[in-house]
Amino acid sequence: AQSVTQPDIHITVSEGASLELRCNYSYGATPYLFWYVQSPGQGLQLLLKYFSGDTLVQGIKGFEAEFKRSQSSFNLRKPSVHWSDAAEYFCAVDSGNTPLVFGKGTRLSVIA
Amino acid sequence: DGGITQSPKYLFRKEGQNVTLSCEQNLNHDAMYWYRQDPGQGLRLIYYSQIVNDFQKGDIAEGYSVSREKKESFPLTVTSAQKNPTAFYLCASNAGGPRSNQPQHFGDGTRLSIL
């Protein structure tokens, strides 16, 4: 069965520091890949998506993600974190055979 | 502005009672979805619908029911058969359906609690 793994349950970074959130998936072919962000008590907002082409994709709020086929990964990065980035982040994968599958999320805390 | 409206934001259920969560979208999307979110569990798919008058079970459909009589609306009923209904419920929609490259758009959720 397809699966999405976000290895880090909770990450704490200092404001202004760089950030990388990890996402690994298990599929044979290249799936459609998404990153979403959720603020407490809110719905999910799309940060970015990858379907094909350039493996480095840019999203909103200064986020980017890189697709690495050899590692089955789609890690999310931001060069300088702001306090407003504190939220929960979800990686999601659509293999084309089943509906969208979400990872369990990574909660990001930002300290001064 | 187009979007997805979920109501109510908070809902309380008594033991043995059915409750219905509302989801309305004005994005003209064909496909709609219901997810359940529990702490540390991510989102799990309850039901989805690709077109009016058609819907399919997701991973955790037991104890839930849905209808899709209008394109804009996809209400979810949490029945008394659902023994652990306390959770945050999210409704979503997209243009391309459940196996496409069209991202899903989400409502702001309904938090359901047991009295």
PDB file of C-alpha atoms in Angstrom:
ATOM      1  CA  ALA A   1       0.000   0.000   0.000  1.00  0.00           C
ATOM      2  CA  GLN A   2       1.130   3.491  -0.700  1.00  0.00           C
ATOM      3  CA  SER A   3       2.373   5.500   2.260  1.00  0.00           C
ATOM      4  CA  VAL A   4       3.769   8.886   3.143  1.00  0.00           C
ATOM      5  CA  THR A   5       6.241   9.325   5.983  1.00  0.00           C
ATOM      6  CA  GLN A   6       7.095  12.524   7.760  1.00  0.00           C
ATOM      7  CA  PRO A   7       9.807  11.378  10.178  1.00  0.00           C
ATOM      8  CA  ASP A   8       9.787  14.447  12.401  1.00  0.00           C
ATOM      9  CA  ILE A   9       6.728  14.882  14.617  1.00  0.00           C
ATOM     10  CA  HIS A  10       7.884  18.214  16.065  1.00  0.00           C
ATOM     11  CA  ILE A  11      10.672  20.609  15.085  1.00  0.00           C
ATOM     12  CA  THR A  12      11.772  23.770  16.863  1.00  0.00           C
ATOM     13  CA  VAL A  13      13.845  26.393  15.077  1.00  0.00           C
ATOM     14  CA  SER A  14      15.001  29.883  15.916  1.00  0.00           C
ATOM     15  CA  GLU A  15      13.543  32.798  14.025  1.00  0.00           C
ATOM     16  CA  GLY A  16      15.783  33.591  11.062  1.00  0.00           C
ATOM     17  CA  ALA A  17      17.253  30.085  10.907  1.00  0.00           C
ATOM     18  CA  SER A  18      16.811  27.796   7.928  1.00  0.00           C
ATOM     19  CA  LEU A  19      14.248  25.006   7.876  1.00  0.00           C
ATOM     20  CA  GLU A  20      13.943  21.623   6.227  1.00  0.00           C
ATOM     21  CA  LEU A  21      10.945  19.336   6.728  1.00  0.00           C
ATOM     22  CA  ARG A  22      11.298  15.807   5.457  1.00  0.00           C
ATOM     23  CA  CYS A  23       8.826  13.751   3.440  1.00  0.00           C
ATOM     24  CA  ASN A  24       9.306  10.278   1.988  1.00  0.00           C
ATOM     25  CA  TYR A  25       6.810   8.254   0.000  1.00  0.00           C
ATOM     26  CA  SER A  26       6.502   4.700  -1.263  1.00  0.00           C
ATOM     27  CA  TYR A  27       5.368   4.399  -4.875  1.00  0.00           C
ATOM     28  CA  GLY A  28       6.786   2.918  -8.027  1.00  0.00           C
ATOM     29  CA  ALA A  29       6.189   5.799 -10.377  1.00  0.00           C
ATOM     30  CA  THR A  30       6.459   9.545  -9.880  1.00  0.00           C
ATOM     31  CA  PRO A  31       3.334  10.670  -8.070  1.00  0.00           C
ATOM     32  CA  TYR A  32       1.791  14.083  -7.707  1.00  0.00           C
ATOM     33  CA  LEU A  33       3.285  15.717  -4.603  1.00  0.00           C
ATOM     34  CA  PHE A  34       1.906  18.462  -2.382  1.00  0.00           C
ATOM     35  CA  TRP A  35       2.806  20.358   0.775  1.00  0.00           C
ATOM     36  CA  TYR A  36       0.068  21.937   2.889  1.00  0.00           C
ATOM     37  CA  VAL A  37       0.205  24.111   6.015  1.00  0.00           C
ATOM     38  CA  GLN A  38      -2.371  24.208   8.813  1.00  0.00           C
ATOM     39  CA  SER A  39      -2.697  26.838  11.532  1.00  0.00           C
ATOM     40  CA  PRO A  40      -4.416  25.746  14.771  1.00  0.00           C
ATOM     41  CA  GLY A  41      -8.165  25.259  14.345  1.00  0.00           C
ATOM     42  CA  GLN A  42      -8.012  26.027  10.635  1.00  0.00           C
ATOM     43  CA  GLY A  43      -8.171  24.168   7.366  1.00  0.00           C
ATOM     44  CA  LEU A  44      -5.207  23.321   5.167  1.00  0.00           C
ATOM     45  CA  GLN A  45      -3.601  25.781   2.762  1.00  0.00           C
ATOM     46  CA  LEU A  46      -1.591  24.644  -0.254  1.00  0.00           C
ATOM     47  CA  LEU A  47       2.051  25.722  -0.120  1.00  0.00           C
ATOM     48  CA  LEU A  48       3.311  24.128  -3.324  1.00  0.00           C
ATOM     49  CA  LYS A  49       2.946  21.168  -5.667  1.00  0.00           C
ATOM     50  CA  TYR A  50       5.062  19.055  -8.000  1.00  0.00           C
ATOM     51  CA  PHE A  51       3.811  17.175 -11.028  1.00  0.00           C
ATOM     52  CA  SER A  52       6.726  17.005 -13.460  1.00  0.00           C
ATOM     53  CA  GLY A  53       9.609  19.011 -14.889  1.00  0.00           C
ATOM     54  CA  ASP A  54      11.992  21.034 -12.766  1.00  0.00           C
ATOM     55  CA  THR A  55      12.524  19.146  -9.530  1.00  0.00           C
ATOM     56  CA  LEU A  56      12.863  22.311  -7.468  1.00  0.00           C
ATOM     57  CA  VAL A  57       9.496  24.000  -7.042  1.00  0.00           C
ATOM     58  CA  GLN A  58       8.715  27.353  -5.510  1.00  0.00           C
ATOM     59  CA  GLY A  59       5.671  27.979  -3.383  1.00  0.00           C
ATOM     60  CA  ILE A  60       4.008  30.694  -1.382  1.00  0.00           C
ATOM     61  CA  LYS A  61       5.440  32.369   1.727  1.00  0.00           C
ATOM     62  CA  GLY A  62       9.029  31.797   0.564  1.00  0.00           C
ATOM     63  CA  PHE A  63       8.883  27.995   0.719  1.00  0.00           C
ATOM     64  CA  GLU A  64      10.428  25.642  -1.788  1.00  0.00           C
ATOM     65  CA  ALA A  65      10.618  21.885  -2.143  1.00  0.00           C
ATOM     66  CA  GLU A  66      12.879  19.519  -4.030  1.00  0.00           C
ATOM     67  CA  PHE A  67      11.764  16.228  -5.561  1.00  0.00           C
ATOM     68  CA  LYS A  68      14.448  13.539  -5.475  1.00  0.00           C
ATOM     69  CA  ARG A  69      13.351  10.430  -7.338  1.00  0.00           C
ATOM     70  CA  SER A  70      16.312   8.329  -6.180  1.00  0.00           C
ATOM     71  CA  GLN A  71      15.426   8.982  -2.542  1.00  0.00           C
ATOM     72  CA  SER A  72      11.618   9.012  -2.952  1.00  0.00           C
ATOM     73  CA  SER A  73      11.667  12.318  -1.121  1.00  0.00           C
ATOM     74  CA  PHE A  74      10.014  15.695  -1.391  1.00  0.00           C
ATOM     75  CA  ASN A  75      11.518  17.838   1.349  1.00  0.00           C
ATOM     76  CA  LEU A  76      10.242  21.313   2.155  1.00  0.00           C
ATOM     77  CA  ARG A  77      12.710  24.136   2.805  1.00  0.00           C
ATOM     78  CA  LYS A  78      12.781  27.775   3.778  1.00  0.00           C
ATOM     79  CA  PRO A  79      16.005  29.807   4.065  1.00  0.00           C
ATOM     80  CA  SER A  80      14.854  32.046   6.932  1.00  0.00           C
ATOM     81  CA  VAL A  81      11.947  31.174   9.203  1.00  0.00           C
ATOM     82  CA  HIS A  82       9.558  33.806  10.553  1.00  0.00           C
ATOM     83  CA  TRP A  83       7.552  33.478  13.754  1.00  0.00           C
ATOM     84  CA  SER A  84       4.376  33.377  11.639  1.00  0.00           C
ATOM     85  CA  ASP A  85       5.550  30.099  10.069  1.00  0.00           C
ATOM     86  CA  ALA A  86       4.739  28.237  13.280  1.00  0.00           C
ATOM     87  CA  ALA A  87       2.078  25.723  12.214  1.00  0.00           C
ATOM     88  CA  GLU A  88       1.632  22.099  11.229  1.00  0.00           C
ATOM     89  CA  TYR A  89       2.892  20.978   7.848  1.00  0.00           C
ATOM     90  CA  PHE A  90       1.550  18.060   5.843  1.00  0.00           C
ATOM     91  CA  CYS A  91       3.044  16.287   2.885  1.00  0.00           C
ATOM     92  CA  ALA A  92       0.522  14.595   0.569  1.00  0.00           C
ATOM     93  CA  VAL A  93       0.899  12.241  -2.363  1.00  0.00           C
ATOM     94  CA  ASP A  94      -1.425  11.237  -5.175  1.00  0.00           C
ATOM     95  CA  SER A  95      -0.198   8.155  -7.031  1.00  0.00           C
ATOM     96  CA  GLY A  96      -2.955   8.237  -9.615  1.00  0.00           C
ATOM     97  CA  ASN A  97      -4.376   4.936  -8.357  1.00  0.00           C
ATOM     98  CA  THR A  98      -5.922   6.037  -5.072  1.00  0.00           C
ATOM     99  CA  PRO A  99      -7.078   9.340  -3.601  1.00  0.00           C
ATOM    100  CA  LEU A 100      -4.661  11.695  -1.910  1.00  0.00           C
ATOM    101  CA  VAL A 101      -2.683  10.215   1.000  1.00  0.00           C
ATOM    102  CA  PHE A 102      -1.397  12.502   3.744  1.00  0.00           C
ATOM    103  CA  GLY A 103       1.554  12.131   6.072  1.00  0.00           C
ATOM    104  CA  LYS A 104       0.923  12.494   9.781  1.00  0.00           C
ATOM    105  CA  GLY A 105       2.324  16.004   9.840  1.00  0.00           C
ATOM    106  CA  THR A 106       5.235  17.895  11.359  1.00  0.00           C
ATOM    107  CA  ARG A 107       4.557  20.575  13.927  1.00  0.00           C
ATOM    108  CA  LEU A 108       6.882  23.558  13.647  1.00  0.00           C
ATOM    109  CA  SER A 109       7.630  25.799  16.614  1.00  0.00           C
ATOM    110  CA  VAL A 110       9.589  29.018  16.169  1.00  0.00           C
ATOM    111  CA  ILE A 111      11.503  30.574  19.045  1.00  0.00           C
ATOM    112  CA  ALA A 112      12.930  34.061  19.319  1.00  0.00           C
TER     113      ALA A 112
ATOM    114  CA  ASP B   1     -14.580  35.129  -3.020  1.00  0.00           C
ATOM    115  CA  GLY B   2     -14.873  31.461  -3.884  1.00  0.00           C
ATOM    116  CA  GLY B   3     -14.291  28.918  -1.193  1.00  0.00           C
ATOM    117  CA  ILE B   4     -15.562  26.161   1.041  1.00  0.00           C
ATOM    118  CA  THR B   5     -17.844  26.851   3.987  1.00  0.00           C
ATOM    119  CA  GLN B   6     -18.173  24.355   6.808  1.00  0.00           C
ATOM    120  CA  SER B   7     -20.735  24.745   9.555  1.00  0.00           C
ATOM    121  CA  PRO B   8     -21.013  24.731  12.434  1.00  0.00           C
ATOM    122  CA  LYS B   9     -17.474  25.415  13.649  1.00  0.00           C
ATOM    123  CA  TYR B  10     -18.156  23.550  16.916  1.00  0.00           C
ATOM    124  CA  LEU B  11     -20.690  20.765  17.413  1.00  0.00           C
ATOM    125  CA  PHE B  12     -21.625  18.650  20.387  1.00  0.00           C
ATOM    126  CA  ARG B  13     -23.252  15.240  20.194  1.00  0.00           C
ATOM    127  CA  LYS B  14     -25.086  13.311  22.814  1.00  0.00           C
ATOM    128  CA  GLU B  15     -24.720   9.571  23.116  1.00  0.00           C
ATOM    129  CA  GLY B  16     -26.887   7.748  20.562  1.00  0.00           C
ATOM    130  CA  GLN B  17     -27.513  10.852  18.483  1.00  0.00           C
ATOM    131  CA  ASN B  18     -26.864  11.405  14.793  1.00  0.00           C
ATOM    132  CA  VAL B  19     -25.400  14.750  13.780  1.00  0.00           C
ATOM    133  CA  THR B  20     -24.879  16.303  10.362  1.00  0.00           C
ATOM    134  CA  LEU B  21     -21.947  18.487   9.356  1.00  0.00           C
ATOM    135  CA  SER B  22     -22.482  20.897   6.511  1.00  0.00           C
ATOM    136  CA  CYS B  23     -20.071  21.568   3.639  1.00  0.00           C
ATOM    137  CA  GLU B  24     -20.819  24.000   0.817  1.00  0.00           C
ATOM    138  CA  GLN B  25     -18.512  25.110  -2.003  1.00  0.00           C
ATOM    139  CA  ASN B  26     -18.856  27.786  -4.676  1.00  0.00           C
ATOM    140  CA  LEU B  27     -15.726  26.833  -6.605  1.00  0.00           C
ATOM    141  CA  ASN B  28     -17.680  24.848  -9.189  1.00  0.00           C
ATOM    142  CA  HIS B  29     -15.602  21.777  -8.316  1.00  0.00           C
ATOM    143  CA  ASP B  30     -16.883  18.348  -9.282  1.00  0.00           C
ATOM    144  CA  ALA B  31     -15.146  16.400  -6.521  1.00  0.00           C
ATOM    145  CA  MET B  32     -15.639  16.772  -2.788  1.00  0.00           C
ATOM    146  CA  TYR B  33     -14.101  14.995   0.206  1.00  0.00           C
ATOM    147  CA  TRP B  34     -14.497  14.480   3.932  1.00  0.00           C
ATOM    148  CA  TYR B  35     -11.518  13.895   6.192  1.00  0.00           C
ATOM    149  CA  ARG B  36     -11.175  13.170   9.860  1.00  0.00           C
ATOM    150  CA  GLN B  37      -8.201  14.603  11.739  1.00  0.00           C
ATOM    151  CA  ASP B  38      -7.029  13.312  15.099  1.00  0.00           C
ATOM    152  CA  PRO B  39      -3.913  14.556  16.923  1.00  0.00           C
ATOM    153  CA  GLY B  40      -0.803  12.900  15.526  1.00  0.00           C
ATOM    154  CA  GLN B  41      -2.790  10.966  12.907  1.00  0.00           C
ATOM    155  CA  GLY B  42      -2.803  13.286   9.944  1.00  0.00           C
ATOM    156  CA  LEU B  43      -5.885  13.325   7.737  1.00  0.00           C
ATOM    157  CA  ARG B  44      -7.852  10.165   7.033  1.00  0.00           C
ATOM    158  CA  LEU B  45     -10.366   9.970   4.207  1.00  0.00           C
ATOM    159  CA  ILE B  46     -13.956   9.190   5.197  1.00  0.00           C
ATOM    160  CA  TYR B  47     -15.905   9.562   1.940  1.00  0.00           C
ATOM    161  CA  TYR B  48     -15.469  11.265  -1.396  1.00  0.00           C
ATOM    162  CA  SER B  49     -17.703  12.146  -4.311  1.00  0.00           C
ATOM    163  CA  GLN B  50     -16.649  12.713  -7.896  1.00  0.00           C
ATOM    164  CA  ILE B  51     -20.021  13.801  -9.247  1.00  0.00           C
ATOM    165  CA  VAL B  52     -23.557  14.474  -8.079  1.00  0.00           C
ATOM    166  CA  ASN B  53     -25.447  11.424  -6.798  1.00  0.00           C
ATOM    167  CA  ASP B  54     -22.266   9.352  -6.582  1.00  0.00           C
ATOM    168  CA  PHE B  55     -19.858   8.783  -3.699  1.00  0.00           C
ATOM    169  CA  GLN B  56     -17.284   6.236  -2.551  1.00  0.00           C
ATOM    170  CA  LYS B  57     -16.055   5.059   0.818  1.00  0.00           C
ATOM    171  CA  GLY B  58     -12.665   6.122   1.993  1.00  0.00           C
ATOM    172  CA  ASP B  59     -10.439   4.444   4.550  1.00  0.00           C
ATOM    173  CA  ILE B  60     -12.639   5.005   7.611  1.00  0.00           C
ATOM    174  CA  ALA B  61     -16.262   5.138   6.373  1.00  0.00           C
ATOM    175  CA  GLU B  62     -17.811   2.975   9.119  1.00  0.00           C
ATOM    176  CA  GLY B  63     -20.241   4.972  11.256  1.00  0.00           C
ATOM    177  CA  TYR B  64     -20.558   7.778   8.714  1.00  0.00           C
ATOM    178  CA  SER B  65     -22.906   8.526   5.813  1.00  0.00           C
ATOM    179  CA  VAL B  66     -22.992  11.170   3.088  1.00  0.00           C
ATOM    180  CA  SER B  67     -25.177  12.455   0.278  1.00  0.00           C
ATOM    181  CA  ARG B  68     -24.451  14.473  -2.842  1.00  0.00           C
ATOM    182  CA  GLU B  69     -27.722  15.812  -4.198  1.00  0.00           C
ATOM    183  CA  LYS B  70     -26.228  19.081  -5.409  1.00  0.00           C
ATOM    184  CA  LYS B  71     -22.836  19.895  -6.846  1.00  0.00           C
ATOM    185  CA  GLU B  72     -22.267  22.568  -4.220  1.00  0.00           C
ATOM    186  CA  SER B  73     -23.126  20.507  -1.149  1.00  0.00           C
ATOM    187  CA  PHE B  74     -21.690  17.378   0.488  1.00  0.00           C
ATOM    188  CA  PRO B  75     -23.079  16.918   4.021  1.00  0.00           C
ATOM    189  CA  LEU B  76     -21.604  14.334   6.373  1.00  0.00           C
ATOM    190  CA  THR B  77     -23.718  12.522   8.976  1.00  0.00           C
ATOM    191  CA  VAL B  78     -21.958  11.063  11.984  1.00  0.00           C
ATOM    192  CA  THR B  79     -24.219   8.255  13.126  1.00  0.00           C
ATOM    193  CA  SER B  80     -24.595   6.686  16.548  1.00  0.00           C
ATOM    194  CA  ALA B  81     -22.673   3.715  15.155  1.00  0.00           C
ATOM    195  CA  GLN B  82     -19.502   5.801  15.208  1.00  0.00           C
ATOM    196  CA  LYS B  83     -18.264   5.037  18.702  1.00  0.00           C
ATOM    197  CA  ASN B  84     -15.445   7.535  18.832  1.00  0.00           C
ATOM    198  CA  PRO B  85     -16.644  10.594  16.898  1.00  0.00           C
ATOM    199  CA  THR B  86     -14.672  13.244  18.768  1.00  0.00           C
ATOM    200  CA  ALA B  87     -12.364  14.754  16.127  1.00  0.00           C
ATOM    201  CA  PHE B  88     -11.780  17.654  13.780  1.00  0.00           C
ATOM    202  CA  TYR B  89     -13.586  17.168  10.456  1.00  0.00           C
ATOM    203  CA  LEU B  90     -12.369  18.788   7.265  1.00  0.00           C
ATOM    204  CA  CYS B  91     -14.184  19.122   3.961  1.00  0.00           C
ATOM    205  CA  ALA B  92     -12.286  19.651   0.705  1.00  0.00           C
ATOM    206  CA  SER B  93     -12.920  19.929  -3.011  1.00  0.00           C
ATOM    207  CA  ASN B  94     -10.991  19.923  -6.259  1.00  0.00           C
ATOM    208  CA  ALA B  95     -11.604  20.244  -9.954  1.00  0.00           C
ATOM    209  CA  GLY B  96      -9.927  17.128 -11.243  1.00  0.00           C
ATOM    210  CA  GLY B  97     -11.198  14.453  -8.903  1.00  0.00           C
ATOM    211  CA  PRO B  98      -9.409  12.117  -6.495  1.00  0.00           C
ATOM    212  CA  ARG B  99      -6.647  10.945  -8.824  1.00  0.00           C
ATOM    213  CA  SER B 100      -5.493  14.111 -10.481  1.00  0.00           C
ATOM    214  CA  ASN B 101      -2.924  16.831 -10.221  1.00  0.00           C
ATOM    215  CA  GLN B 102      -5.497  19.378  -9.112  1.00  0.00           C
ATOM    216  CA  PRO B 103      -4.846  20.434  -5.516  1.00  0.00           C
ATOM    217  CA  GLN B 104      -7.611  20.158  -2.980  1.00  0.00           C
ATOM    218  CA  HIS B 105      -9.067  23.267  -1.353  1.00  0.00           C
ATOM    219  CA  PHE B 106     -10.115  22.984   2.289  1.00  0.00           C
ATOM    220  CA  GLY B 107     -12.751  24.466   4.532  1.00  0.00           C
ATOM    221  CA  ASP B 108     -11.962  25.662   8.060  1.00  0.00           C
ATOM    222  CA  GLY B 109     -13.276  22.520   9.710  1.00  0.00           C
ATOM    223  CA  THR B 110     -15.850  21.461  12.287  1.00  0.00           C
ATOM    224  CA  ARG B 111     -14.791  20.276  15.721  1.00  0.00           C
ATOM    225  CA  LEU B 112     -17.141  17.589  17.028  1.00  0.00           C
ATOM    226  CA  SER B 113     -17.222  16.637  20.695  1.00  0.00           C
ATOM    227  CA  ILE B 114     -19.228  14.175  22.769  1.00  0.00           C
ATOM    228  CA  LEU B 115     -21.298  15.459  25.685  1.00  0.00           C
TER     229      LEU B 115
END
